[in-house]
Amino acid sequence: MRRRLHPAASFVFAALILLFTGGPVLLSLYGSLVPDRILFSRDRSILTEGPNFETYRYIFTGQLPDSYQQESANRAMISDAARQVPQSLVNSSLNALAAMALNLILGAPAAFVFARYIFPGKKLSFMYLILSPLVPAVALVTPIYMMLQWFGLLGTQLGIILVHTAKALPFTVLILSVFFRKIPAEIFEAAVLDHCSRFQTFFRIALPLALPSVGATGLFAFMISYSEYMFAMVLSGNAQTRPVSVVMAALARNTDVSWSLLNAGIFIAIVPTLVLVVLVWRFVVEGLLGGAVKG
């Protein structure tokens, strides 16, 4: 007989996980609402001074905070890279959404074929697809750079989308193929008896049953694209196409930058992922339980 974990112990473990995952987000929010002179003061806090939105105002409008408009103020603490955060946020969101859509459009049918059908070279191609992420990304930067340059896609969002799609596709195929294998074969046999083609079997039977796993893999494909830095840095062009990961790295490299401004940029950058997680959380949990764990 299995012994259940004590409710108090469950609460403690859940609190620790919440603190570990949500703590940095709350700290970034707090740091973005408090000027540096208060952030490093022991006598003053956000409770005594109230929240300050000057750094957000500067990021979205370019208006300098009042404290930096005074004489002898250290203007080096205000980085111009922060002004690129809104546009880069839009760029990264579009890149990630497009990479997620392409991953599901290409990965779901491929996973279904690998899971339910036998064809020449199946094992070799599946092994190649799954082991391809083991190749170090730094070894692929130069060949991919030259290839995109030859196709005229260097410095474009389309080039970054294609690279991010290829980066997340093996994971999508692996997770969805595991789920498709767990669907009882009798369901597909009944579809054949009802004169369903392979195309109809996939879209009318397999795909609806796999929606939880599709939501989970789509979310992870979004995360991979949104947070990817190396290829985004090498392949991105000017500020109009630069992703948020590159902009945040440039902002963080400024050793004199205001902590309040840096935290504001960090919090703005993680908002799309927080929104997406809230929207598809139910699908993520069901997908992980139903598609990746045998029970």
CSV table of C-alpha atoms in Angstrom, one decimal:
chain,number,residue,atom,x,y,z
A,1,MET,CA,0.0,0.0,0.0
A,2,ARG,CA,1.4,3.4,-1.0
A,3,ARG,CA,1.9,5.9,1.8
A,4,ARG,CA,0.6,9.4,1.1
A,5,LEU,CA,2.8,12.5,1.8
A,6,HIS,CA,1.7,14.5,4.8
A,7,PRO,CA,-0.3,17.6,3.8
A,8,ALA,CA,2.1,19.9,5.7
A,9,ALA,CA,5.1,18.4,3.8
A,10,SER,CA,3.2,18.8,0.5
A,11,PHE,CA,2.6,22.5,1.3
A,12,VAL,CA,6.2,23.0,2.2
A,13,PHE,CA,7.5,21.4,-1.0
A,14,ALA,CA,4.9,23.4,-3.1
A,15,ALA,CA,5.9,26.6,-1.4
A,16,LEU,CA,9.6,26.0,-2.1
A,17,ILE,CA,8.8,25.3,-5.8
A,18,LEU,CA,6.7,28.5,-6.0
A,19,LEU,CA,9.5,30.5,-4.3
A,20,PHE,CA,12.1,29.1,-6.6
A,21,THR,CA,10.1,29.7,-9.8
A,22,GLY,CA,8.1,32.8,-8.9
A,23,GLY,CA,10.6,34.5,-6.7
A,24,PRO,CA,12.8,35.9,-9.4
A,25,VAL,CA,9.8,37.3,-11.3
A,26,LEU,CA,8.5,39.1,-8.2
A,27,LEU,CA,12.0,40.4,-7.5
A,28,SER,CA,12.2,41.8,-11.0
A,29,LEU,CA,8.8,43.4,-10.6
A,30,TYR,CA,9.8,44.9,-7.3
A,31,GLY,CA,13.2,46.1,-8.6
A,32,SER,CA,11.5,47.8,-11.6
A,33,LEU,CA,9.1,49.8,-9.4
A,34,VAL,CA,11.8,51.1,-7.0
A,35,PRO,CA,14.5,53.7,-8.0
A,36,ASP,CA,18.1,52.7,-7.3
A,37,ARG,CA,18.4,55.3,-4.4
A,38,ILE,CA,15.6,53.4,-2.6
A,39,LEU,CA,16.5,49.9,-3.7
A,40,PHE,CA,19.8,50.1,-1.9
A,41,SER,CA,18.6,52.1,1.1
A,42,ARG,CA,17.8,50.4,4.4
A,43,ASP,CA,15.6,53.2,5.6
A,44,ARG,CA,13.2,53.5,2.6
A,45,SER,CA,11.2,51.0,0.6
A,46,ILE,CA,8.3,50.7,-1.8
A,47,LEU,CA,6.0,50.8,1.2
A,48,THR,CA,7.2,54.2,2.3
A,49,GLU,CA,7.9,55.8,-1.1
A,50,GLY,CA,5.3,54.1,-3.3
A,51,PRO,CA,5.8,52.5,-6.7
A,52,ASN,CA,7.7,54.4,-9.4
A,53,PHE,CA,6.9,53.9,-13.1
A,54,GLU,CA,9.5,56.3,-14.5
A,55,THR,CA,11.6,53.5,-16.0
A,56,TYR,CA,8.6,52.0,-17.8
A,57,ARG,CA,7.8,55.5,-19.1
A,58,TYR,CA,11.3,55.8,-20.4
A,59,ILE,CA,11.3,52.4,-22.1
A,60,PHE,CA,8.0,53.1,-23.9
A,61,THR,CA,8.2,56.9,-24.5
A,62,GLY,CA,11.9,57.8,-24.2
A,63,GLN,CA,11.2,60.4,-21.5
A,64,LEU,CA,14.1,60.5,-19.0
A,65,PRO,CA,13.3,59.8,-15.3
A,66,ASP,CA,13.2,63.0,-13.3
A,67,SER,CA,16.2,62.0,-11.2
A,68,TYR,CA,18.4,61.9,-14.3
A,69,GLN,CA,17.3,65.3,-15.6
A,70,GLN,CA,18.9,67.0,-12.7
A,71,GLU,CA,22.4,68.6,-12.9
A,72,SER,CA,25.3,66.3,-12.3
A,73,ALA,CA,23.1,63.2,-12.7
A,74,ASN,CA,24.9,60.1,-14.0
A,75,ARG,CA,23.3,59.7,-17.5
A,76,ALA,CA,25.4,56.6,-18.1
A,77,MET,CA,22.9,54.6,-16.0
A,78,ILE,CA,20.3,55.1,-18.7
A,79,SER,CA,21.0,52.8,-21.6
A,80,ASP,CA,19.6,53.4,-25.1
A,81,ALA,CA,19.2,49.6,-25.4
A,82,ALA,CA,16.2,49.8,-23.1
A,83,ARG,CA,14.4,51.8,-25.8
A,84,GLN,CA,14.6,48.8,-28.1
A,85,VAL,CA,12.8,46.5,-25.7
A,86,PRO,CA,9.2,47.1,-27.0
A,87,GLN,CA,10.1,46.5,-30.6
A,88,SER,CA,12.3,43.5,-29.8
A,89,LEU,CA,9.4,42.1,-27.7
A,90,VAL,CA,7.1,42.2,-30.7
A,91,ASN,CA,9.9,40.6,-32.8
A,92,SER,CA,10.5,37.8,-30.4
A,93,SER,CA,6.8,37.1,-29.9
A,94,LEU,CA,6.2,36.9,-33.7
A,95,ASN,CA,9.2,34.7,-34.2
A,96,ALA,CA,8.2,32.4,-31.4
A,97,LEU,CA,4.5,32.1,-32.5
A,98,ALA,CA,5.6,31.5,-36.1
A,99,ALA,CA,8.2,28.8,-35.0
A,100,MET,CA,5.5,27.2,-32.8
A,101,ALA,CA,3.0,27.1,-35.7
A,102,LEU,CA,5.6,25.6,-38.1
A,103,ASN,CA,6.6,23.1,-35.5
A,104,LEU,CA,3.1,21.8,-35.0
A,105,ILE,CA,2.3,21.9,-38.8
A,106,LEU,CA,5.4,19.9,-39.6
A,107,GLY,CA,6.0,18.0,-36.4
A,108,ALA,CA,2.5,16.6,-35.7
A,109,PRO,CA,2.1,14.7,-39.1
A,110,ALA,CA,5.7,13.6,-38.9
A,111,ALA,CA,5.3,12.2,-35.4
A,112,PHE,CA,2.1,10.4,-36.5
A,113,VAL,CA,3.8,8.8,-39.4
A,114,PHE,CA,6.8,7.7,-37.2
A,115,ALA,CA,4.5,6.3,-34.6
A,116,ARG,CA,1.9,4.4,-36.6
A,117,TYR,CA,3.5,3.4,-40.0
A,118,ILE,CA,6.4,1.4,-41.2
A,119,PHE,CA,8.4,2.7,-44.2
A,120,PRO,CA,12.0,2.3,-45.5
A,121,GLY,CA,14.6,4.1,-43.5
A,122,LYS,CA,12.3,4.8,-40.6
A,123,LYS,CA,14.7,3.9,-37.8
A,124,LEU,CA,17.6,5.7,-39.4
A,125,SER,CA,15.7,8.9,-40.1
A,126,PHE,CA,14.1,8.9,-36.6
A,127,MET,CA,17.4,8.3,-34.9
A,128,TYR,CA,19.0,11.1,-37.0
A,129,LEU,CA,16.1,13.5,-36.1
A,130,ILE,CA,16.3,12.7,-32.4
A,131,LEU,CA,20.1,12.8,-32.1
A,132,SER,CA,20.5,16.0,-34.2
A,133,PRO,CA,20.1,18.3,-31.1
A,134,LEU,CA,23.2,16.7,-29.6
A,135,VAL,CA,25.4,18.6,-32.2
A,136,PRO,CA,26.8,21.7,-30.4
A,137,ALA,CA,25.0,24.9,-31.6
A,138,VAL,CA,28.4,26.7,-31.9
A,139,ALA,CA,29.4,24.2,-34.6
A,140,LEU,CA,26.4,25.1,-36.7
A,141,VAL,CA,26.5,28.8,-36.5
A,142,THR,CA,28.9,29.3,-39.4
A,143,PRO,CA,27.2,26.9,-41.9
A,144,ILE,CA,23.8,28.3,-41.1
A,145,TYR,CA,25.1,31.8,-41.4
A,146,MET,CA,26.5,31.1,-44.9
A,147,MET,CA,23.4,29.2,-46.0
A,148,LEU,CA,21.0,32.1,-45.0
A,149,GLN,CA,23.4,34.6,-46.6
A,150,TRP,CA,23.2,32.6,-49.8
A,151,PHE,CA,19.4,32.5,-49.7
A,152,GLY,CA,19.3,36.2,-48.9
A,153,LEU,CA,17.6,35.7,-45.5
A,154,LEU,CA,20.4,37.0,-43.3
A,155,GLY,CA,19.2,39.7,-40.9
A,156,THR,CA,15.5,38.8,-41.5
A,157,GLN,CA,12.9,37.5,-39.2
A,158,LEU,CA,12.1,34.6,-41.6
A,159,GLY,CA,15.7,33.3,-41.3
A,160,ILE,CA,15.5,33.3,-37.5
A,161,ILE,CA,12.1,31.6,-37.6
A,162,LEU,CA,13.3,28.8,-39.8
A,163,VAL,CA,16.4,28.2,-37.6
A,164,HIS,CA,14.3,28.2,-34.4
A,165,THR,CA,11.8,25.8,-36.1
A,166,ALA,CA,14.6,23.4,-36.9
A,167,LYS,CA,15.9,23.7,-33.4
A,168,ALA,CA,12.6,22.7,-31.7
A,169,LEU,CA,11.3,20.2,-34.3
A,170,PRO,CA,13.1,17.1,-32.9
A,171,PHE,CA,11.5,17.7,-29.5
A,172,THR,CA,8.1,18.1,-31.1
A,173,VAL,CA,8.4,14.9,-33.1
A,174,LEU,CA,9.7,12.9,-30.1
A,175,ILE,CA,6.9,14.0,-27.6
A,176,LEU,CA,4.0,13.7,-30.1
A,177,SER,CA,5.2,10.3,-31.4
A,178,VAL,CA,5.2,9.0,-27.8
A,179,PHE,CA,1.6,10.1,-27.4
A,180,PHE,CA,0.5,8.7,-30.8
A,181,ARG,CA,1.9,5.3,-29.9
A,182,LYS,CA,-0.2,5.2,-26.8
A,183,ILE,CA,-3.5,5.6,-28.7
A,184,PRO,CA,-5.1,2.1,-29.0
A,185,ALA,CA,-4.6,0.5,-32.4
A,186,GLU,CA,-8.3,-0.6,-32.4
A,187,ILE,CA,-9.3,3.1,-32.9
A,188,PHE,CA,-7.3,3.3,-36.1
A,189,GLU,CA,-8.5,-0.1,-37.3
A,190,ALA,CA,-12.1,1.1,-36.8
A,191,ALA,CA,-11.3,4.2,-38.9
A,192,VAL,CA,-10.0,1.9,-41.7
A,193,LEU,CA,-13.2,-0.1,-41.6
A,194,ASP,CA,-15.1,3.2,-41.9
A,195,HIS,CA,-13.1,3.9,-45.1
A,196,CYS,CA,-11.1,6.8,-43.6
A,197,SER,CA,-7.9,7.7,-45.5
A,198,ARG,CA,-4.6,8.3,-43.7
A,199,PHE,CA,-5.2,12.0,-44.0
A,200,GLN,CA,-8.7,11.7,-42.4
A,201,THR,CA,-7.4,9.4,-39.7
A,202,PHE,CA,-4.8,11.9,-38.7
A,203,PHE,CA,-7.1,15.0,-38.7
A,204,ARG,CA,-10.3,13.4,-37.4
A,205,ILE,CA,-9.1,10.9,-34.9
A,206,ALA,CA,-5.4,11.2,-33.9
A,207,LEU,CA,-5.1,15.0,-33.8
A,208,PRO,CA,-8.2,15.6,-31.5
A,209,LEU,CA,-7.0,13.0,-29.1
A,210,ALA,CA,-3.5,14.5,-29.1
A,211,LEU,CA,-4.6,18.1,-28.4
A,212,PRO,CA,-3.2,18.2,-24.8
A,213,SER,CA,0.2,17.0,-26.0
A,214,VAL,CA,0.0,19.4,-29.0
A,215,GLY,CA,-0.6,22.3,-26.6
A,216,ALA,CA,2.3,21.2,-24.4
A,217,THR,CA,4.8,20.8,-27.3
A,218,GLY,CA,3.6,24.0,-28.8
A,219,LEU,CA,4.3,25.9,-25.6
A,220,PHE,CA,7.8,24.4,-25.3
A,221,ALA,CA,8.6,25.3,-29.0
A,222,PHE,CA,7.5,28.8,-28.2
A,223,MET,CA,9.8,28.9,-25.1
A,224,ILE,CA,12.8,27.6,-27.1
A,225,SER,CA,12.4,30.2,-29.8
A,226,TYR,CA,11.6,33.1,-27.4
A,227,SER,CA,14.6,32.5,-25.2
A,228,GLU,CA,17.2,31.4,-27.8
A,229,TYR,CA,20.2,33.7,-27.9
A,230,MET,CA,23.2,32.5,-30.0
A,231,PHE,CA,21.5,32.2,-33.4
A,232,ALA,CA,19.4,35.3,-32.7
A,233,MET,CA,22.5,37.3,-32.0
A,234,VAL,CA,24.4,36.1,-35.1
A,235,LEU,CA,21.5,36.1,-37.6
A,236,SER,CA,19.6,39.2,-36.5
A,237,GLY,CA,20.0,42.5,-38.3
A,238,ASN,CA,19.2,46.0,-37.1
A,239,ALA,CA,16.9,47.1,-34.3
A,240,GLN,CA,13.8,46.6,-36.4
A,241,THR,CA,14.4,42.8,-36.5
A,242,ARG,CA,16.4,42.2,-33.3
A,243,PRO,CA,14.9,39.7,-30.8
A,244,VAL,CA,14.5,40.6,-27.1
A,245,SER,CA,17.1,38.1,-26.0
A,246,VAL,CA,19.8,40.1,-27.9
A,247,VAL,CA,18.5,43.4,-26.6
A,248,MET,CA,18.5,42.2,-23.0
A,249,ALA,CA,22.0,40.9,-23.4
A,250,ALA,CA,23.2,44.3,-24.7
A,251,LEU,CA,21.4,46.0,-21.8
A,252,ALA,CA,22.9,43.7,-19.2
A,253,ARG,CA,26.5,44.2,-20.6
A,254,ASN,CA,26.3,47.8,-19.6
A,255,THR,CA,27.9,47.7,-16.1
A,256,ASP,CA,26.7,51.2,-15.3
A,257,VAL,CA,23.0,50.6,-16.2
A,258,SER,CA,20.4,51.4,-13.6
A,259,TRP,CA,19.2,48.4,-11.7
A,260,SER,CA,15.6,49.7,-11.9
A,261,LEU,CA,15.8,50.1,-15.7
A,262,LEU,CA,17.4,46.6,-16.1
A,263,ASN,CA,14.7,45.0,-13.9
A,264,ALA,CA,11.9,46.8,-15.8
A,265,GLY,CA,13.3,45.4,-19.1
A,266,ILE,CA,13.5,41.9,-17.6
A,267,PHE,CA,9.9,42.0,-16.4
A,268,ILE,CA,8.6,43.3,-19.7
A,269,ALA,CA,10.5,40.6,-21.5
A,270,ILE,CA,8.9,37.7,-19.5
A,271,VAL,CA,5.3,39.0,-19.8
A,272,PRO,CA,4.6,37.1,-23.1
A,273,THR,CA,5.7,33.8,-21.6
A,274,LEU,CA,3.7,34.4,-18.5
A,275,VAL,CA,0.6,35.1,-20.5
A,276,LEU,CA,1.1,32.1,-22.7
A,277,VAL,CA,1.6,29.8,-19.7
A,278,VAL,CA,-1.6,31.0,-18.1
A,279,LEU,CA,-3.5,30.4,-21.3
A,280,VAL,CA,-2.3,26.9,-22.1
A,281,TRP,CA,-1.5,25.6,-18.6
A,282,ARG,CA,-4.3,23.1,-18.6
A,283,PHE,CA,-3.0,21.6,-21.9
A,284,VAL,CA,0.5,21.5,-20.7
A,285,VAL,CA,-0.3,19.5,-17.6
A,286,GLU,CA,-2.6,17.1,-19.4
A,287,GLY,CA,-0.1,16.8,-22.2
A,288,LEU,CA,2.7,15.9,-19.9
A,289,LEU,CA,0.7,13.4,-18.0
A,290,GLY,CA,-1.1,11.9,-20.9
A,291,GLY,CA,1.6,12.0,-23.6
A,292,ALA,CA,4.9,11.6,-21.8
A,293,VAL,CA,4.2,9.4,-18.8
A,294,LYS,CA,2.9,5.9,-18.8
A,295,GLY,CA,0.3,5.2,-16.1
